[in-house]
Structure formats: structure tokens, C-alpha cells
mmCIF file with all atom_site columns, C-alpha atoms in Angstrom:
data_model
loop_
_atom_site.group_PDB
_atom_site.id
_atom_site.type_symbol
_atom_site.label_atom_id
_atom_site.label_alt_id
_atom_site.label_comp_id
_atom_site.label_asym_id
_atom_site.label_entity_id
_atom_site.label_seq_id
_atom_site.pdbx_PDB_ins_code
_atom_site.Cartn_x
_atom_site.Cartn_y
_atom_site.Cartn_z
_atom_site.occupancy
_atom_site.B_iso_or_equiv
_atom_site.pdbx_formal_charge
_atom_site.auth_seq_id
_atom_site.auth_comp_id
_atom_site.auth_asym_id
_atom_site.auth_atom_id
_atom_site.pdbx_PDB_model_num
ATOM 1   C CA . MET A 1 1   ? -18.619 -52.311 51.260 1.00 0.00 ? 26  MET A CA 1
ATOM 2   C CA . PHE A 1 2   ? -16.358 -52.799 48.241 1.00 0.00 ? 27  PHE A CA 1
ATOM 3   C CA . ALA A 1 3   ? -15.839 -56.420 49.276 1.00 0.00 ? 28  ALA A CA 1
ATOM 4   C CA . LEU A 1 4   ? -19.611 -56.938 49.187 1.00 0.00 ? 29  LEU A CA 1
ATOM 5   C CA . THR A 1 5   ? -19.801 -55.212 45.794 1.00 0.00 ? 30  THR A CA 1
ATOM 6   C CA . ARG A 1 6   ? -17.185 -57.612 44.453 1.00 0.00 ? 31  ARG A CA 1
ATOM 7   C CA . PHE A 1 7   ? -18.995 -60.599 45.985 1.00 0.00 ? 32  PHE A CA 1
ATOM 8   C CA . LEU A 1 8   ? -22.337 -59.551 44.472 1.00 0.00 ? 33  LEU A CA 1
ATOM 9   C CA . LEU A 1 9   ? -20.769 -59.267 41.019 1.00 0.00 ? 34  LEU A CA 1
ATOM 10  C CA . GLN A 1 10  ? -19.007 -62.618 41.365 1.00 0.00 ? 35  GLN A CA 1
ATOM 11  C CA . SER A 1 11  ? -22.232 -64.287 42.501 1.00 0.00 ? 36  SER A CA 1
ATOM 12  C CA . TYR A 1 12  ? -24.114 -62.761 39.582 1.00 0.00 ? 37  TYR A CA 1
ATOM 13  C CA . THR A 1 13  ? -21.580 -63.658 36.898 1.00 0.00 ? 38  THR A CA 1
ATOM 14  C CA . ARG A 1 14  ? -21.259 -67.258 38.158 1.00 0.00 ? 39  ARG A CA 1
ATOM 15  C CA . LYS A 1 15  ? -24.928 -67.826 37.341 1.00 0.00 ? 40  LYS A CA 1
ATOM 16  C CA . HIS A 1 16  ? -24.493 -66.448 33.778 1.00 0.00 ? 41  HIS A CA 1
ATOM 17  C CA . ALA A 1 17  ? -27.756 -64.509 34.183 1.00 0.00 ? 42  ALA A CA 1
ATOM 18  C CA . TYR A 1 18  ? -26.088 -61.533 32.513 1.00 0.00 ? 43  TYR A CA 1
ATOM 19  C CA . PHE A 1 19  ? -25.338 -63.268 29.217 1.00 0.00 ? 44  PHE A CA 1
ATOM 20  C CA . ALA A 1 20  ? -28.631 -62.676 27.374 1.00 0.00 ? 45  ALA A CA 1
ATOM 21  C CA . ALA A 1 21  ? -28.743 -58.960 28.228 1.00 0.00 ? 46  ALA A CA 1
ATOM 22  C CA . PHE A 1 22  ? -25.081 -58.378 27.375 1.00 0.00 ? 47  PHE A CA 1
ATOM 23  C CA . ALA A 1 23  ? -25.321 -60.373 24.154 1.00 0.00 ? 48  ALA A CA 1
ATOM 24  C CA . ALA A 1 24  ? -28.505 -58.623 22.968 1.00 0.00 ? 49  ALA A CA 1
ATOM 25  C CA . THR A 1 25  ? -27.041 -55.193 23.726 1.00 0.00 ? 50  THR A CA 1
ATOM 26  C CA . LEU A 1 26  ? -23.805 -55.882 21.857 1.00 0.00 ? 51  LEU A CA 1
ATOM 27  C CA . ILE A 1 27  ? -25.600 -57.521 18.927 1.00 0.00 ? 52  ILE A CA 1
ATOM 28  C CA . SER A 1 28  ? -27.760 -54.403 18.606 1.00 0.00 ? 53  SER A CA 1
ATOM 29  C CA . MET A 1 29  ? -24.600 -52.315 18.409 1.00 0.00 ? 54  MET A CA 1
ATOM 30  C CA . GLY A 1 30  ? -23.159 -54.662 15.790 1.00 0.00 ? 55  GLY A CA 1
ATOM 31  C CA . LEU A 1 31  ? -26.283 -54.353 13.648 1.00 0.00 ? 56  LEU A CA 1
ATOM 32  C CA . LEU A 1 32  ? -26.168 -50.565 13.867 1.00 0.00 ? 57  LEU A CA 1
ATOM 33  C CA . TYR A 1 33  ? -22.575 -50.542 12.636 1.00 0.00 ? 58  TYR A CA 1
ATOM 34  C CA . SER A 1 34  ? -23.100 -53.245 10.004 1.00 0.00 ? 59  SER A CA 1
ATOM 35  C CA . TYR A 1 35  ? -22.454 -50.609 7.353  1.00 0.00 ? 60  TYR A CA 1
ATOM 36  C CA . LYS A 1 36  ? -20.341 -47.472 7.221  1.00 0.00 ? 61  LYS A CA 1
ATOM 37  C CA . PRO A 1 37  ? -19.771 -44.575 7.297  1.00 0.00 ? 62  PRO A CA 1
ATOM 38  C CA . ASN A 1 38  ? -22.059 -43.509 10.141 1.00 0.00 ? 63  ASN A CA 1
ATOM 39  C CA . PRO A 1 39  ? -22.815 -40.060 11.584 1.00 0.00 ? 64  PRO A CA 1
ATOM 40  C CA . VAL A 1 40  ? -21.038 -39.569 14.900 1.00 0.00 ? 65  VAL A CA 1
ATOM 41  C CA . MET A 1 41  ? -23.572 -38.117 17.321 1.00 0.00 ? 66  MET A CA 1
ATOM 42  C CA . ASP A 1 42  ? -26.622 -39.770 15.737 1.00 0.00 ? 67  ASP A CA 1
ATOM 43  C CA . SER A 1 43  ? -24.958 -43.155 16.194 1.00 0.00 ? 68  SER A CA 1
ATOM 44  C CA . TYR A 1 44  ? -23.939 -42.399 19.768 1.00 0.00 ? 69  TYR A CA 1
ATOM 45  C CA . ALA A 1 45  ? -27.491 -41.254 20.545 1.00 0.00 ? 70  ALA A CA 1
ATOM 46  C CA . VAL A 1 46  ? -28.841 -44.604 19.351 1.00 0.00 ? 71  VAL A CA 1
ATOM 47  C CA . THR A 1 47  ? -26.269 -46.680 21.250 1.00 0.00 ? 72  THR A CA 1
ATOM 48  C CA . SER A 1 48  ? -26.979 -44.679 24.400 1.00 0.00 ? 73  SER A CA 1
ATOM 49  C CA . VAL A 1 49  ? -30.596 -45.846 24.123 1.00 0.00 ? 74  VAL A CA 1
ATOM 50  C CA . PHE A 1 50  ? -29.329 -49.408 23.642 1.00 0.00 ? 75  PHE A CA 1
ATOM 51  C CA . LEU A 1 51  ? -27.415 -48.959 26.891 1.00 0.00 ? 76  LEU A CA 1
ATOM 52  C CA . PHE A 1 52  ? -30.507 -47.595 28.652 1.00 0.00 ? 77  PHE A CA 1
ATOM 53  C CA . ILE A 1 53  ? -32.443 -50.723 27.703 1.00 0.00 ? 78  ILE A CA 1
ATOM 54  C CA . GLY A 1 54  ? -29.541 -53.109 28.290 1.00 0.00 ? 79  GLY A CA 1
ATOM 55  C CA . SER A 1 55  ? -28.666 -51.742 31.731 1.00 0.00 ? 80  SER A CA 1
ATOM 56  C CA . ALA A 1 56  ? -32.308 -52.042 32.840 1.00 0.00 ? 81  ALA A CA 1
ATOM 57  C CA . TRP A 1 57  ? -32.334 -55.667 31.680 1.00 0.00 ? 82  TRP A CA 1
ATOM 58  C CA . ILE A 1 58  ? -29.011 -56.419 33.365 1.00 0.00 ? 83  ILE A CA 1
ATOM 59  C CA . ALA A 1 59  ? -30.148 -54.721 36.579 1.00 0.00 ? 84  ALA A CA 1
ATOM 60  C CA . LEU A 1 60  ? -33.388 -56.687 36.731 1.00 0.00 ? 85  LEU A CA 1
ATOM 61  C CA . SER A 1 61  ? -31.571 -60.007 36.392 1.00 0.00 ? 86  SER A CA 1
ATOM 62  C CA . PHE A 1 62  ? -28.911 -58.861 38.886 1.00 0.00 ? 87  PHE A CA 1
ATOM 63  C CA . LEU A 1 63  ? -31.437 -57.753 41.507 1.00 0.00 ? 88  LEU A CA 1
ATOM 64  C CA . ASN A 1 64  ? -33.443 -60.971 41.169 1.00 0.00 ? 89  ASN A CA 1
ATOM 65  C CA . HIS A 1 65  ? -30.567 -63.448 41.154 1.00 0.00 ? 90  HIS A CA 1
ATOM 66  C CA . ALA A 1 66  ? -30.189 -63.681 44.961 1.00 0.00 ? 91  ALA A CA 1
ATOM 67  C CA . GLY A 1 67  ? -32.849 -64.968 47.346 1.00 0.00 ? 92  GLY A CA 1
ATOM 68  C CA . PRO A 1 68  ? -34.224 -62.988 50.314 1.00 0.00 ? 93  PRO A CA 1
ATOM 69  C CA . GLN A 1 69  ? -32.309 -65.130 52.818 1.00 0.00 ? 94  GLN A CA 1
ATOM 70  C CA . GLN A 1 70  ? -29.011 -64.342 51.119 1.00 0.00 ? 95  GLN A CA 1
ATOM 71  C CA . GLU A 1 71  ? -29.856 -60.641 51.074 1.00 0.00 ? 96  GLU A CA 1
ATOM 72  C CA . GLN A 1 72  ? -30.581 -60.723 54.804 1.00 0.00 ? 97  GLN A CA 1
ATOM 73  C CA . LEU A 1 73  ? -27.188 -62.330 55.413 1.00 0.00 ? 98  LEU A CA 1
ATOM 74  C CA . HIS A 1 74  ? -25.491 -59.606 53.385 1.00 0.00 ? 99  HIS A CA 1
ATOM 75  C CA . MET A 1 75  ? -27.249 -56.878 55.377 1.00 0.00 ? 100 MET A CA 1
ATOM 76  C CA . ILE A 1 76  ? -26.310 -58.466 58.691 1.00 0.00 ? 101 ILE A CA 1
ATOM 77  C CA . HIS A 1 77  ? -22.720 -58.819 57.553 1.00 0.00 ? 102 HIS A CA 1
ATOM 78  C CA . ILE A 1 78  ? -22.332 -55.241 56.289 1.00 0.00 ? 103 ILE A CA 1
ATOM 79  C CA . GLY A 1 79  ? -24.235 -53.697 59.194 1.00 0.00 ? 104 GLY A CA 1
ATOM 80  C CA . SER A 1 80  ? -26.963 -51.588 57.576 1.00 0.00 ? 105 SER A CA 1
ATOM 81  C CA . MET A 1 81  ? -29.504 -51.539 54.796 1.00 0.00 ? 106 MET A CA 1
ATOM 82  C CA . ARG A 1 82  ? -28.096 -48.295 53.339 1.00 0.00 ? 107 ARG A CA 1
ATOM 83  C CA . LYS A 1 83  ? -24.610 -49.799 52.943 1.00 0.00 ? 108 LYS A CA 1
ATOM 84  C CA . TYR A 1 84  ? -26.112 -52.857 51.280 1.00 0.00 ? 109 TYR A CA 1
ATOM 85  C CA . LEU A 1 85  ? -28.091 -50.705 48.844 1.00 0.00 ? 110 LEU A CA 1
ATOM 86  C CA . LEU A 1 86  ? -24.997 -48.649 48.065 1.00 0.00 ? 111 LEU A CA 1
ATOM 87  C CA . SER A 1 87  ? -23.106 -51.871 47.340 1.00 0.00 ? 112 SER A CA 1
ATOM 88  C CA . GLN A 1 88  ? -25.890 -52.925 44.969 1.00 0.00 ? 113 GLN A CA 1
ATOM 89  C CA . ILE A 1 89  ? -25.838 -49.620 43.110 1.00 0.00 ? 114 ILE A CA 1
ATOM 90  C CA . THR A 1 90  ? -22.026 -49.631 42.896 1.00 0.00 ? 115 THR A CA 1
ATOM 91  C CA . ALA A 1 91  ? -22.161 -53.144 41.438 1.00 0.00 ? 116 ALA A CA 1
ATOM 92  C CA . LEU A 1 92  ? -24.693 -51.997 38.821 1.00 0.00 ? 117 LEU A CA 1
ATOM 93  C CA . ILE A 1 93  ? -22.583 -49.005 37.789 1.00 0.00 ? 118 ILE A CA 1
ATOM 94  C CA . ILE A 1 94  ? -19.660 -51.263 36.785 1.00 0.00 ? 119 ILE A CA 1
ATOM 95  C CA . PRO A 1 95  ? -21.369 -52.947 33.762 1.00 0.00 ? 120 PRO A CA 1
ATOM 96  C CA . VAL A 1 96  ? -22.662 -49.527 32.703 1.00 0.00 ? 121 VAL A CA 1
ATOM 97  C CA . ILE A 1 97  ? -19.085 -48.215 32.612 1.00 0.00 ? 122 ILE A CA 1
ATOM 98  C CA . LEU A 1 98  ? -17.883 -51.318 30.760 1.00 0.00 ? 123 LEU A CA 1
ATOM 99  C CA . LEU A 1 99  ? -20.581 -51.093 28.092 1.00 0.00 ? 124 LEU A CA 1
ATOM 100 C CA . THR A 1 100 ? -20.082 -47.337 27.771 1.00 0.00 ? 125 THR A CA 1
ATOM 101 C CA . PHE A 1 101 ? -16.458 -47.772 26.782 1.00 0.00 ? 126 PHE A CA 1
ATOM 102 C CA . ILE A 1 102 ? -17.335 -50.577 24.366 1.00 0.00 ? 127 ILE A CA 1
ATOM 103 C CA . PHE A 1 103 ? -19.978 -48.406 22.690 1.00 0.00 ? 128 PHE A CA 1
ATOM 104 C CA . ILE A 1 104 ? -17.658 -45.404 22.548 1.00 0.00 ? 129 ILE A CA 1
ATOM 105 C CA . LEU A 1 105 ? -14.473 -47.136 21.398 1.00 0.00 ? 130 LEU A CA 1
ATOM 106 C CA . TYR A 1 106 ? -15.824 -49.750 18.970 1.00 0.00 ? 131 TYR A CA 1
ATOM 107 C CA . PRO A 1 107 ? -16.808 -47.349 16.156 1.00 0.00 ? 132 PRO A CA 1
ATOM 108 C CA . ILE A 1 108 ? -13.616 -45.318 16.639 1.00 0.00 ? 133 ILE A CA 1
ATOM 109 C CA . VAL A 1 109 ? -11.252 -48.294 16.613 1.00 0.00 ? 134 VAL A CA 1
ATOM 110 C CA . PHE A 1 110 ? -12.954 -49.904 13.602 1.00 0.00 ? 135 PHE A CA 1
ATOM 111 C CA . ARG A 1 111 ? -13.413 -46.559 11.794 1.00 0.00 ? 136 ARG A CA 1
ATOM 112 C CA . MET A 1 112 ? -17.161 -46.706 11.493 1.00 0.00 ? 137 MET A CA 1
ATOM 113 C CA . PHE A 1 113 ? -17.599 -42.938 11.310 1.00 0.00 ? 138 PHE A CA 1
ATOM 114 C CA . GLY A 1 114 ? -17.354 -40.808 8.200  1.00 0.00 ? 139 GLY A CA 1
ATOM 115 C CA . GLU A 1 115 ? -15.561 -38.021 10.076 1.00 0.00 ? 140 GLU A CA 1
ATOM 116 C CA . PRO A 1 116 ? -13.156 -37.695 13.010 1.00 0.00 ? 141 PRO A CA 1
ATOM 117 C CA . VAL A 1 117 ? -14.694 -37.598 16.482 1.00 0.00 ? 142 VAL A CA 1
ATOM 118 C CA . ARG A 1 118 ? -13.996 -34.232 18.061 1.00 0.00 ? 143 ARG A CA 1
ATOM 119 C CA . PHE A 1 119 ? -13.073 -33.961 21.732 1.00 0.00 ? 144 PHE A CA 1
ATOM 120 C CA . HIS A 1 120 ? -16.297 -32.268 22.867 1.00 0.00 ? 145 HIS A CA 1
ATOM 121 C CA . GLU A 1 121 ? -18.338 -34.888 20.960 1.00 0.00 ? 146 GLU A CA 1
ATOM 122 C CA . LEU A 1 122 ? -16.389 -37.649 22.693 1.00 0.00 ? 147 LEU A CA 1
ATOM 123 C CA . MET A 1 123 ? -16.991 -36.134 26.145 1.00 0.00 ? 148 MET A CA 1
ATOM 124 C CA . LEU A 1 124 ? -20.663 -35.607 25.383 1.00 0.00 ? 149 LEU A CA 1
ATOM 125 C CA . ALA A 1 125 ? -21.051 -39.175 24.135 1.00 0.00 ? 150 ALA A CA 1
ATOM 126 C CA . ILE A 1 126 ? -19.334 -40.671 27.186 1.00 0.00 ? 151 ILE A CA 1
ATOM 127 C CA . CYS A 1 127 ? -21.447 -38.659 29.629 1.00 0.00 ? 152 CYS A CA 1
ATOM 128 C CA . GLY A 1 128 ? -24.606 -39.348 27.641 1.00 0.00 ? 153 GLY A CA 1
ATOM 129 C CA . HIS A 1 129 ? -24.039 -43.095 27.718 1.00 0.00 ? 154 HIS A CA 1
ATOM 130 C CA . LEU A 1 130 ? -23.234 -43.099 31.436 1.00 0.00 ? 155 LEU A CA 1
ATOM 131 C CA . VAL A 1 131 ? -26.333 -41.109 32.367 1.00 0.00 ? 156 VAL A CA 1
ATOM 132 C CA . MET A 1 132 ? -28.558 -43.221 30.109 1.00 0.00 ? 157 MET A CA 1
ATOM 133 C CA . GLY A 1 133 ? -27.109 -46.389 31.634 1.00 0.00 ? 158 GLY A CA 1
ATOM 134 C CA . ILE A 1 134 ? -27.628 -45.402 35.256 1.00 0.00 ? 159 ILE A CA 1
ATOM 135 C CA . LEU A 1 135 ? -31.163 -44.210 34.464 1.00 0.00 ? 160 LEU A CA 1
ATOM 136 C CA . GLY A 1 136 ? -31.913 -47.635 33.013 1.00 0.00 ? 161 GLY A CA 1
ATOM 137 C CA . PHE A 1 137 ? -30.900 -49.545 36.108 1.00 0.00 ? 162 PHE A CA 1
ATOM 138 C CA . ALA A 1 138 ? -32.507 -46.931 38.391 1.00 0.00 ? 163 ALA A CA 1
ATOM 139 C CA . LEU A 1 139 ? -35.897 -47.761 36.859 1.00 0.00 ? 164 LEU A CA 1
ATOM 140 C CA . ALA A 1 140 ? -35.234 -51.473 37.328 1.00 0.00 ? 165 ALA A CA 1
ATOM 141 C CA . LEU A 1 141 ? -34.654 -50.941 41.066 1.00 0.00 ? 166 LEU A CA 1
ATOM 142 C CA . PHE A 1 142 ? -38.403 -50.525 41.542 1.00 0.00 ? 167 PHE A CA 1
ATOM 143 C CA . CYS A 1 143 ? -39.325 -53.613 39.490 1.00 0.00 ? 168 CYS A CA 1
ATOM 144 C CA . GLN A 1 144 ? -37.351 -56.285 41.339 1.00 0.00 ? 169 GLN A CA 1
ATOM 145 C CA . LYS A 1 145 ? -38.978 -59.218 43.137 1.00 0.00 ? 170 LYS A CA 1
ATOM 146 C CA . GLY A 1 146 ? -38.262 -57.661 46.524 1.00 0.00 ? 171 GLY A CA 1
ATOM 147 C CA . LEU A 1 147 ? -40.728 -54.856 45.719 1.00 0.00 ? 172 LEU A CA 1
ATOM 148 C CA . MET A 1 148 ? -42.982 -56.613 43.192 1.00 0.00 ? 173 MET A CA 1
ATOM 149 C CA . ALA A 1 149 ? -43.699 -60.255 43.904 1.00 0.00 ? 174 ALA A CA 1
ATOM 150 C CA . ASN A 1 150 ? -45.261 -60.853 40.486 1.00 0.00 ? 175 ASN A CA 1
ATOM 151 C CA . GLY A 1 151 ? -42.241 -61.086 38.161 1.00 0.00 ? 176 GLY A CA 1
ATOM 152 C CA . THR A 1 152 ? -44.288 -60.942 34.945 1.00 0.00 ? 177 THR A CA 1
ATOM 153 C CA . ARG A 1 153 ? -46.084 -57.808 36.072 1.00 0.00 ? 178 ARG A CA 1
ATOM 154 C CA . ALA A 1 154 ? -42.816 -56.198 37.172 1.00 0.00 ? 179 ALA A CA 1
ATOM 155 C CA . THR A 1 155 ? -41.178 -56.907 33.811 1.00 0.00 ? 180 THR A CA 1
ATOM 156 C CA . SER A 1 156 ? -44.207 -55.548 31.955 1.00 0.00 ? 181 SER A CA 1
ATOM 157 C CA . ILE A 1 157 ? -44.179 -52.342 34.013 1.00 0.00 ? 182 ILE A CA 1
ATOM 158 C CA . LEU A 1 158 ? -40.460 -51.886 33.352 1.00 0.00 ? 183 LEU A CA 1
ATOM 159 C CA . LEU A 1 159 ? -40.981 -52.378 29.608 1.00 0.00 ? 184 LEU A CA 1
ATOM 160 C CA . ILE A 1 160 ? -43.800 -49.827 29.578 1.00 0.00 ? 185 ILE A CA 1
ATOM 161 C CA . LEU A 1 161 ? -41.667 -47.336 31.511 1.00 0.00 ? 186 LEU A CA 1
ATOM 162 C CA . MET A 1 162 ? -38.789 -47.746 29.058 1.00 0.00 ? 187 MET A CA 1
ATOM 163 C CA . ILE A 1 163 ? -41.006 -47.410 25.981 1.00 0.00 ? 188 ILE A CA 1
ATOM 164 C CA . VAL A 1 164 ? -42.747 -44.327 27.357 1.00 0.00 ? 189 VAL A CA 1
ATOM 165 C CA . SER A 1 165 ? -39.389 -42.803 28.348 1.00 0.00 ? 190 SER A CA 1
ATOM 166 C CA . ILE A 1 166 ? -37.944 -43.292 24.858 1.00 0.00 ? 191 ILE A CA 1
ATOM 167 C CA . ALA A 1 167 ? -41.067 -41.955 23.126 1.00 0.00 ? 192 ALA A CA 1
ATOM 168 C CA . ALA A 1 168 ? -41.812 -39.227 25.699 1.00 0.00 ? 193 ALA A CA 1
ATOM 169 C CA . LYS A 1 169 ? -41.033 -36.298 23.381 1.00 0.00 ? 194 LYS A CA 1
ATOM 170 C CA . SER A 1 170 ? -43.492 -37.520 20.771 1.00 0.00 ? 195 SER A CA 1
ATOM 171 C CA . LEU A 1 171 ? -46.118 -38.544 23.318 1.00 0.00 ? 196 LEU A CA 1
ATOM 172 C CA . THR A 1 172 ? -46.050 -35.271 25.246 1.00 0.00 ? 197 THR A CA 1
ATOM 173 C CA . GLY A 1 173 ? -46.206 -33.402 21.938 1.00 0.00 ? 198 GLY A CA 1
ATOM 174 C CA . LEU A 1 174 ? -49.723 -34.798 21.496 1.00 0.00 ? 199 LEU A CA 1
ATOM 175 C CA . LEU A 1 175 ? -50.865 -33.388 24.827 1.00 0.00 ? 200 LEU A CA 1
ATOM 176 C CA . PRO A 1 176 ? -52.494 -29.970 25.294 1.00 0.00 ? 201 PRO A CA 1
ATOM 177 C CA . GLU A 1 177 ? -50.109 -27.155 26.178 1.00 0.00 ? 202 GLU A CA 1
ATOM 178 C CA . ALA A 1 178 ? -51.491 -27.098 29.718 1.00 0.00 ? 203 ALA A CA 1
ATOM 179 C CA . LEU A 1 179 ? -50.136 -30.634 30.226 1.00 0.00 ? 204 LEU A CA 1
ATOM 180 C CA . ALA A 1 180 ? -46.753 -30.084 28.580 1.00 0.00 ? 205 ALA A CA 1
ATOM 181 C CA . TRP A 1 181 ? -45.116 -30.102 32.022 1.00 0.00 ? 206 TRP A CA 1
ATOM 182 C CA . LEU A 1 182 ? -45.635 -33.893 32.147 1.00 0.00 ? 207 LEU A CA 1
ATOM 183 C CA . ARG A 1 183 ? -42.503 -34.312 30.010 1.00 0.00 ? 208 ARG A CA 1
ATOM 184 C CA . TRP A 1 184 ? -40.440 -33.339 33.074 1.00 0.00 ? 209 TRP A CA 1
ATOM 185 C CA . ILE A 1 185 ? -41.990 -36.080 35.205 1.00 0.00 ? 210 ILE A CA 1
ATOM 186 C CA . LEU A 1 186 ? -41.051 -38.876 32.814 1.00 0.00 ? 211 LEU A CA 1
ATOM 187 C CA . PRO A 1 187 ? -37.431 -40.106 32.744 1.00 0.00 ? 212 PRO A CA 1
ATOM 188 C CA . PRO A 1 188 ? -35.600 -37.678 30.399 1.00 0.00 ? 213 PRO A CA 1
ATOM 189 C CA . VAL A 1 189 ? -34.411 -40.363 27.979 1.00 0.00 ? 214 VAL A CA 1
ATOM 190 C CA . SER A 1 190 ? -36.131 -38.780 24.984 1.00 0.00 ? 215 SER A CA 1
ATOM 191 C CA . LEU A 1 191 ? -34.773 -35.337 25.870 1.00 0.00 ? 216 LEU A CA 1
ATOM 192 C CA . MET A 1 192 ? -31.204 -36.641 26.186 1.00 0.00 ? 217 MET A CA 1
ATOM 193 C CA . MET A 1 193 ? -31.440 -38.624 22.963 1.00 0.00 ? 218 MET A CA 1
ATOM 194 C CA . ASN A 1 194 ? -32.675 -35.505 21.160 1.00 0.00 ? 219 ASN A CA 1
ATOM 195 C CA . GLY A 1 195 ? -29.852 -33.455 22.710 1.00 0.00 ? 220 GLY A CA 1
ATOM 196 C CA . LEU A 1 196 ? -27.202 -35.908 21.526 1.00 0.00 ? 221 LEU A CA 1
ATOM 197 C CA . MET A 1 197 ? -28.639 -36.175 18.025 1.00 0.00 ? 222 MET A CA 1
ATOM 198 C CA . ASN A 1 198 ? -28.965 -32.422 17.587 1.00 0.00 ? 223 ASN A CA 1
ATOM 199 C CA . SER A 1 199 ? -25.910 -31.325 19.558 1.00 0.00 ? 224 SER A CA 1
ATOM 200 C CA . LYS A 1 200 ? -24.709 -29.241 16.592 1.00 0.00 ? 225 LYS A CA 1
ATOM 201 C CA . SER A 1 201 ? -27.904 -27.174 16.413 1.00 0.00 ? 226 SER A CA 1
ATOM 202 C CA . ILE A 1 202 ? -28.898 -27.058 20.102 1.00 0.00 ? 227 ILE A CA 1
ATOM 203 C CA . PRO A 1 203 ? -26.920 -24.699 22.383 1.00 0.00 ? 228 PRO A CA 1
ATOM 204 C CA . THR A 1 204 ? -24.171 -26.533 24.255 1.00 0.00 ? 229 THR A CA 1
ATOM 205 C CA . TYR A 1 205 ? -25.410 -25.401 27.670 1.00 0.00 ? 230 TYR A CA 1
ATOM 206 C CA . GLU A 1 206 ? -28.848 -26.846 26.867 1.00 0.00 ? 231 GLU A CA 1
ATOM 207 C CA . VAL A 1 207 ? -27.449 -30.241 25.874 1.00 0.00 ? 232 VAL A CA 1
ATOM 208 C CA . TRP A 1 208 ? -25.319 -30.483 29.020 1.00 0.00 ? 233 TRP A CA 1
ATOM 209 C CA . GLY A 1 209 ? -28.229 -29.168 31.074 1.00 0.00 ? 234 GLY A CA 1
ATOM 210 C CA . THR A 1 210 ? -30.376 -32.039 29.823 1.00 0.00 ? 235 THR A CA 1
ATOM 211 C CA . LEU A 1 211 ? -27.714 -34.542 30.871 1.00 0.00 ? 236 LEU A CA 1
ATOM 212 C CA . GLY A 1 212 ? -27.499 -32.794 34.231 1.00 0.00 ? 237 GLY A CA 1
ATOM 213 C CA . TYR A 1 213 ? -31.247 -33.176 34.621 1.00 0.00 ? 238 TYR A CA 1
ATOM 214 C CA . GLY A 1 214 ? -30.891 -36.888 33.816 1.00 0.00 ? 239 GLY A CA 1
ATOM 215 C CA . LEU A 1 215 ? -28.292 -37.187 36.586 1.00 0.00 ? 240 LEU A CA 1
ATOM 216 C CA . PHE A 1 216 ? -30.584 -35.324 38.987 1.00 0.00 ? 241 PHE A CA 1
ATOM 217 C CA . TYR A 1 217 ? -33.473 -37.635 38.019 1.00 0.00 ? 242 TYR A CA 1
ATOM 218 C CA . PHE A 1 218 ? -31.265 -40.649 38.759 1.00 0.00 ? 243 PHE A CA 1
ATOM 219 C CA . ALA A 1 219 ? -30.364 -39.235 42.191 1.00 0.00 ? 244 ALA A CA 1
ATOM 220 C CA . VAL A 1 220 ? -34.043 -38.721 43.034 1.00 0.00 ? 245 VAL A CA 1
ATOM 221 C CA . LEU A 1 221 ? -34.893 -42.294 41.996 1.00 0.00 ? 246 LEU A CA 1
ATOM 222 C CA . VAL A 1 222 ? -32.080 -43.686 44.161 1.00 0.00 ? 247 VAL A CA 1
ATOM 223 C CA . LEU A 1 223 ? -33.158 -41.607 47.166 1.00 0.00 ? 248 LEU A CA 1
ATOM 224 C CA . VAL A 1 224 ? -36.776 -42.754 46.797 1.00 0.00 ? 249 VAL A CA 1
ATOM 225 C CA . TYR A 1 225 ? -35.673 -46.372 46.378 1.00 0.00 ? 250 TYR A CA 1
ATOM 226 C CA . THR A 1 226 ? -33.466 -46.124 49.471 1.00 0.00 ? 251 THR A CA 1
ATOM 227 C CA . ALA A 1 227 ? -36.288 -44.624 51.540 1.00 0.00 ? 252 ALA A CA 1
ATOM 228 C CA . ILE A 1 228 ? -38.717 -47.373 50.455 1.00 0.00 ? 253 ILE A CA 1
ATOM 229 C CA . SER A 1 229 ? -36.195 -50.155 51.112 1.00 0.00 ? 254 SER A CA 1
ATOM 230 C CA . VAL A 1 230 ? -35.185 -48.850 54.542 1.00 0.00 ? 255 VAL A CA 1
ATOM 231 C CA . ARG A 1 231 ? -38.826 -48.485 55.591 1.00 0.00 ? 256 ARG A CA 1
ATOM 232 C CA . ARG A 1 232 ? -39.649 -51.962 54.297 1.00 0.00 ? 257 ARG A CA 1
ATOM 233 C CA . ASP A 1 233 ? -36.667 -53.395 56.179 1.00 0.00 ? 258 ASP A CA 1
ATOM 234 C CA . ALA A 1 234 ? -37.761 -51.664 59.407 1.00 0.00 ? 259 ALA A CA 1
ATOM 235 C CA . ARG A 1 235 ? -41.178 -53.283 59.171 1.00 0.00 ? 260 ARG A CA 1
ATOM 236 C CA . THR A 1 236 ? -39.844 -56.817 58.686 1.00 0.00 ? 261 THR A CA 1
#
């Protein structure tokens, strides 16, 4: 399985399909830190959203870079659809980890903050970026060509999902109280961003609980995606 993960990453990077997404994500970070000093957790909250968007973009190009024939060969070679899907997800986690450490270390190394980063802030920022990143690519799983033949429509749906996820707190605030529960159906990007930004005023258990909910949401998306893919494979 790890051999297939490595092969998928090598195949993807050889086609340079990742360059635009990586470059745009890093340029966004550079623009954010174009002046200093910056507030610690506010800045990390913003870069975590950059990672959410960037990982979705990277995932979409990664999932679409191989043809259906090549995917069938991979599944035959590894022995099952579930192992192939796990290899895909493992491959997508690697750029999330890489970008997380770039986003975390860059402002520290180049002294972009106006105050020292405390240990609990560092841990919160790392976990926040990781959860945001995996949520981004989890949404992209459902918008690949294998599930949506119309690439333009799939990209549009993914963009709408990301925009609604980022603005969910404001959007659900406009709804009647009876519909306030809808905020828990949408990806908890807005909730996590708010938790990171206001980590000094929000109880610690609540901030970590929000990140835990984001991780749970990711797990549900992966399970649903796996079930859909396995059923689709059984029918073909």
C-alpha cells in the first residue's frame, strides 16, 4: 500500500499539476506576512483557511490526473478498492503535512509575530491546520471526474462548498433559530476558524472540541466516499 502511495505521488508530481495550487497557496501566505508584526492566532487562523482551500485544489488535480484505465490497474495490483482508496487518502495527507509545517514555521523563523508563540498556541495551530487541510481534500473527493463527469460543474460545486463552509457562521446567523442546527451539517471550517481566532476568550475545551468535531466530520466524509466508491466499483 505504501508503495502505491509513493507511486501515486511520483506520478502526480511528474505532471507538475500541483504547481499552480502550491504556488497560489504559498503566495497567499507571503502576502499575509508582507508586513509585521502580526497577531499569532489570528494569522494562523487565516493561513489554516488558505490550507483548506489549497488542499482542496491540490486534491482535485491529484484525483483527476490519472485515467480510469490506470486506476483499474492500480486496484488490480493492490487487490482491493479499499486499499486503493486508503493509498489515495494517504497520498493526499502528505502535502497537507508539508504545507502545515511551512505555514507554522515560516512566521516563527522570520519573526513575523509581535509576541512569542506559546506552546499551547503552537499545538493548537498545528492541529488546526492539519484538520483544515484534511477537510479540504475530503470535500474534493466527491468532486473528482470519477464521480462527476462534468469537470466544470464539479469545480463549481467544490467552490460553492468551500465558500459556504468558510462563511457558514455568518450565513447560519441569518437563519431563524429553528434552523440554527444547520450549522452542524456544513463543514465546520467557520467554527474552527472562529475558535483559532478567539482562542484566548473561548474556553480551551470548546476550541479543542471544535477541532475534534472537524476530525469527526472528516472521518464521516471518508467513510461515505469509501462506501460510494466500493458500490460503484461493484457495479462496473
